[in-house]
PDB file of C-alpha atoms in Angstrom:
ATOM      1  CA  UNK A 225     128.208 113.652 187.609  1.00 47.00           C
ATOM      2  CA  UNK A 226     126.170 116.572 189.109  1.00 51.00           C
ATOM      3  CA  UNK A 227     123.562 118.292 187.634  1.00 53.00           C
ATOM      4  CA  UNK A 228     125.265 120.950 185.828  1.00 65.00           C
ATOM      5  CA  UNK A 229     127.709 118.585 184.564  1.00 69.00           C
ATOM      6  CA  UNK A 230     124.535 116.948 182.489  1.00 72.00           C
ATOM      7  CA  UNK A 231     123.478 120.556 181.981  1.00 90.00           C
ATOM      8  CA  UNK A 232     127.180 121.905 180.419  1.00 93.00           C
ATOM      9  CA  UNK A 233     126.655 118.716 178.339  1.00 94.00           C
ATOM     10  CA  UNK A 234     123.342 119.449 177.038  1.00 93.00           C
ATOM     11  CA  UNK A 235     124.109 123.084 176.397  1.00 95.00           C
ATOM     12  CA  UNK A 236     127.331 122.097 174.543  1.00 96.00           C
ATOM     13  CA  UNK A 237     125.171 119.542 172.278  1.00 96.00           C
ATOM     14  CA  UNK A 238     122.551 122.395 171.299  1.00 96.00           C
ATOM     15  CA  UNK A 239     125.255 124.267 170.046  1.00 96.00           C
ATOM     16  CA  UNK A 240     126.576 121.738 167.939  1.00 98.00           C
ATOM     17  CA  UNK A 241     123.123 121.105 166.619  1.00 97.00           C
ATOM     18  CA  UNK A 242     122.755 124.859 165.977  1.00 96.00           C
ATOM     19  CA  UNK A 243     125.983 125.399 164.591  1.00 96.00           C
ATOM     20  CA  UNK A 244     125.411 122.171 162.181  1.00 93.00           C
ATOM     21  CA  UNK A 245     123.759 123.911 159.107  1.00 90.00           C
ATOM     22  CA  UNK A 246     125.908 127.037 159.566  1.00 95.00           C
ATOM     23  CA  UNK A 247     128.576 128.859 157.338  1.00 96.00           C
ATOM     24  CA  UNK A 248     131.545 126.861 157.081  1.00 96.00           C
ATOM     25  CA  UNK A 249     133.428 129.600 157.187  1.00 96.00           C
ATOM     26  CA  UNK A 250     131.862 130.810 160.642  1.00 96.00           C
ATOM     27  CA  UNK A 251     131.892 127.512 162.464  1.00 97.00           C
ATOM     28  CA  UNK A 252     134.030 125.589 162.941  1.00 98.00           C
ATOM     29  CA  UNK A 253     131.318 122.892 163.945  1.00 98.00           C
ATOM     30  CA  UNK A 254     129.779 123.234 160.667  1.00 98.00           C
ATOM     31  CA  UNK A 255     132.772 122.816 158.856  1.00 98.00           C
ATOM     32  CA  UNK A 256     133.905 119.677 160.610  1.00 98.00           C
ATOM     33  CA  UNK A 257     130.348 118.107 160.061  1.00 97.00           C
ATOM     34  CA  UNK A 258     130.155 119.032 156.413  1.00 97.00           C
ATOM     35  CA  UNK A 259     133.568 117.157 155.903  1.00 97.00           C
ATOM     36  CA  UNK A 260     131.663 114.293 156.889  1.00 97.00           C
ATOM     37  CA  UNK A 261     132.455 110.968 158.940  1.00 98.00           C
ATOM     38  CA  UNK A 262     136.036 110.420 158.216  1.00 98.00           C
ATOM     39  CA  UNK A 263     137.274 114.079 159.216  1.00 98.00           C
ATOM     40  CA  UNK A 264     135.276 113.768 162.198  1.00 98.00           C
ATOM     41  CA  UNK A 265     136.945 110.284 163.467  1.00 98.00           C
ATOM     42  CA  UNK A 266     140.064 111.537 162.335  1.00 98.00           C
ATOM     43  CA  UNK A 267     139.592 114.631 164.478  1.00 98.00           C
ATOM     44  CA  UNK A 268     138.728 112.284 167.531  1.00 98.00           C
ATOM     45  CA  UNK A 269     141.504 109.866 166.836  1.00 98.00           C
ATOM     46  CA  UNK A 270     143.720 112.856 166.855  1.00 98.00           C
ATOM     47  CA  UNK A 271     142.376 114.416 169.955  1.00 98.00           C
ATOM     48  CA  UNK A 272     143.020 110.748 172.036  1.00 98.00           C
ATOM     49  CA  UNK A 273     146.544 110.438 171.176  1.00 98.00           C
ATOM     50  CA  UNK A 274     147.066 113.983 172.440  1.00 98.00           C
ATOM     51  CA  UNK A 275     145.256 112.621 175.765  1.00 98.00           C
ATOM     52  CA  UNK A 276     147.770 109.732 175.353  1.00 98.00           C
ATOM     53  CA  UNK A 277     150.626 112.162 175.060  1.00 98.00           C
ATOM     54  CA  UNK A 278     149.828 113.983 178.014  1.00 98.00           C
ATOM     55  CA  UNK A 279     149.098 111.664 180.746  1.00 98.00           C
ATOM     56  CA  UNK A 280     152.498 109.651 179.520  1.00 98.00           C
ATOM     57  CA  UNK A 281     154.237 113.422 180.417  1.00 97.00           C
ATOM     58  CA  UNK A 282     152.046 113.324 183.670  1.00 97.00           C
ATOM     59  CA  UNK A 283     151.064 116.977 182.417  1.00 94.00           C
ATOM     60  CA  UNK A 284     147.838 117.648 184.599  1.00 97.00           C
ATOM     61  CA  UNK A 285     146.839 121.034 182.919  1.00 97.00           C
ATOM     62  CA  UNK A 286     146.895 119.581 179.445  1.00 97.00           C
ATOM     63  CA  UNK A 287     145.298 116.210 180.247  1.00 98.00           C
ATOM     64  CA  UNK A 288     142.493 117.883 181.245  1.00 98.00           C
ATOM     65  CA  UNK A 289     142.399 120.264 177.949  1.00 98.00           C
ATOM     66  CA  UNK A 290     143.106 117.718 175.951  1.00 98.00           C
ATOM     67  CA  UNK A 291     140.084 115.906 177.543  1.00 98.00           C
ATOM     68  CA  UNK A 292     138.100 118.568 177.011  1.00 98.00           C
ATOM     69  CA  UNK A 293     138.827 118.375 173.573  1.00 98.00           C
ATOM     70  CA  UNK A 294     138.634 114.992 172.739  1.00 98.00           C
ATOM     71  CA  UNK A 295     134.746 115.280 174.388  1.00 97.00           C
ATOM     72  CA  UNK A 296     134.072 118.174 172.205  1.00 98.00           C
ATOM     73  CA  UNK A 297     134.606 116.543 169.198  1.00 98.00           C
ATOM     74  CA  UNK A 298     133.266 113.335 170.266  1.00 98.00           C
ATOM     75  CA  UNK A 299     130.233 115.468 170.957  1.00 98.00           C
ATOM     76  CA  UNK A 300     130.406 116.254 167.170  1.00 98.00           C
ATOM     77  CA  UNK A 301     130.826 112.647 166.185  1.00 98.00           C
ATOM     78  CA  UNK A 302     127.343 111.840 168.312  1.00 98.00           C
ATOM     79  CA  UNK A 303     125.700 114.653 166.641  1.00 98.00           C
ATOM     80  CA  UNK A 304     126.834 113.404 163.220  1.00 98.00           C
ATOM     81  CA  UNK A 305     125.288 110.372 163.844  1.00 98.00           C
ATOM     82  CA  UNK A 306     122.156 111.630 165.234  1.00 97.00           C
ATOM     83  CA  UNK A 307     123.236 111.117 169.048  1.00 97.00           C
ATOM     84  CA  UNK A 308     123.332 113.200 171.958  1.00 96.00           C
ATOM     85  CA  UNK A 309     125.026 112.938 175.502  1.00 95.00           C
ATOM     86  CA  UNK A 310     121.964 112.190 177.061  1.00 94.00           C
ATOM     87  CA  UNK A 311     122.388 108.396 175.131  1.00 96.00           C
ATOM     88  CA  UNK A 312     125.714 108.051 176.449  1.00 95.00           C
ATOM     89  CA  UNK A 313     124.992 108.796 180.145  1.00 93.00           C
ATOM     90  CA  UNK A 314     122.313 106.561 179.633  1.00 93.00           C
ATOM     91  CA  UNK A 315     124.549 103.769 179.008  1.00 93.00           C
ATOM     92  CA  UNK A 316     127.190 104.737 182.301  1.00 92.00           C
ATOM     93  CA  UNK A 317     124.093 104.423 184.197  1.00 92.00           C
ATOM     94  CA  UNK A 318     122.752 101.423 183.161  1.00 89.00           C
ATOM     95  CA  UNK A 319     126.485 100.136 183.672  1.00 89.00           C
ATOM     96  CA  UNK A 320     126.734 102.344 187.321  1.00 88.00           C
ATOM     97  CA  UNK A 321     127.139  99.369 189.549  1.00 86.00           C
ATOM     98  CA  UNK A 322     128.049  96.206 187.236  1.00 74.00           C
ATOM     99  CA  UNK A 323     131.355  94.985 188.069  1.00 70.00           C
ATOM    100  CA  UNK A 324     133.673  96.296 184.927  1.00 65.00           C
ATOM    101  CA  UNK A 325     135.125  92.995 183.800  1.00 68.00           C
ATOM    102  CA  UNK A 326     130.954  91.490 184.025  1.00 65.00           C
ATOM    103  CA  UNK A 327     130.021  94.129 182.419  1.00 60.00           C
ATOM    104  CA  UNK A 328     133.269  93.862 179.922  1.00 67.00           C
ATOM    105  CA  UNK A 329     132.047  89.790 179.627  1.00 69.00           C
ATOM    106  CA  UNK A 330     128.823  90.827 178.785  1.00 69.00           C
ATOM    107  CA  UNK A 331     129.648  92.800 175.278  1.00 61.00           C
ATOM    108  CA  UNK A 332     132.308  90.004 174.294  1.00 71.00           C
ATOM    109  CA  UNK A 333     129.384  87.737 174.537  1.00 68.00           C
ATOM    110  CA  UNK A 334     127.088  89.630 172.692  1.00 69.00           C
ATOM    111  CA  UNK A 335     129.412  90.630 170.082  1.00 71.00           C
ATOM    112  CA  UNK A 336     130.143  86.972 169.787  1.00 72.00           C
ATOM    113  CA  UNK A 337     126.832  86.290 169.522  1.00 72.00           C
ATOM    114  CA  UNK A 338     125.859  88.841 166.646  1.00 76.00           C
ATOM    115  CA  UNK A 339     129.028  87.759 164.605  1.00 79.00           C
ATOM    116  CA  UNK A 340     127.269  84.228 164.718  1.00 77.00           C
ATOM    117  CA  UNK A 341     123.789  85.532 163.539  1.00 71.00           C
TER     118      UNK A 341
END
């Protein structure tokens, strides 16, 4: 991910967090957020199934706006829990060069582990 990648990121999270105490009948940010946590995953659970839909139909241009919106509003989901992208690219780089089934192992066994505690 380049620079401005990180940047478009960050400049798409301030505007969620700016748009988050808005009019609901302004933003559609603010509206989404004041439905609260179930709208929100809804929203996202939506968005991947129309992902889903579109790489089945091997549709390039709508995979990648469907992509783009299922990141938008799973930028809205981090902000609603107090989040921000910079967390998440965190966690692809501490992952960046861990082999993905190791890496897979890894959260089995701690998820195993904290279902035990």
């Amino acid at each position: 991910m380049t620079a401005s990648s990180n940047d478009t990121l960050a400049r798409l999270a301030a505007v969620i967090d700016a748009r988050r105490g808005g009019d609901p009948a302004k933003s559609y940010v603010a509206r989404l957020l004041g439905k609260g946590t179930d709208a929100i995953l809804k929203k996202v659970g939506e968005e991947a199934t129309e992902v889903v839909m579109a790489a089945k139909d091997g549709a390039r241009e709508r995979i990648v706006g469907e992509v783009a919106d299922l990141w938008f509003h799973t930028m809205i989901a981090l902000a609603h829990f107090g989040l921000q992208p910079a967390d998440v690219l965190a966690e692809l780089e501490r992952r960046e060069g861990l082999s993905g089934l190791d890496e897979h192992a890894s959260r089995k066994a701690t998820s195993r582990d904290q279902e035990e505690s």
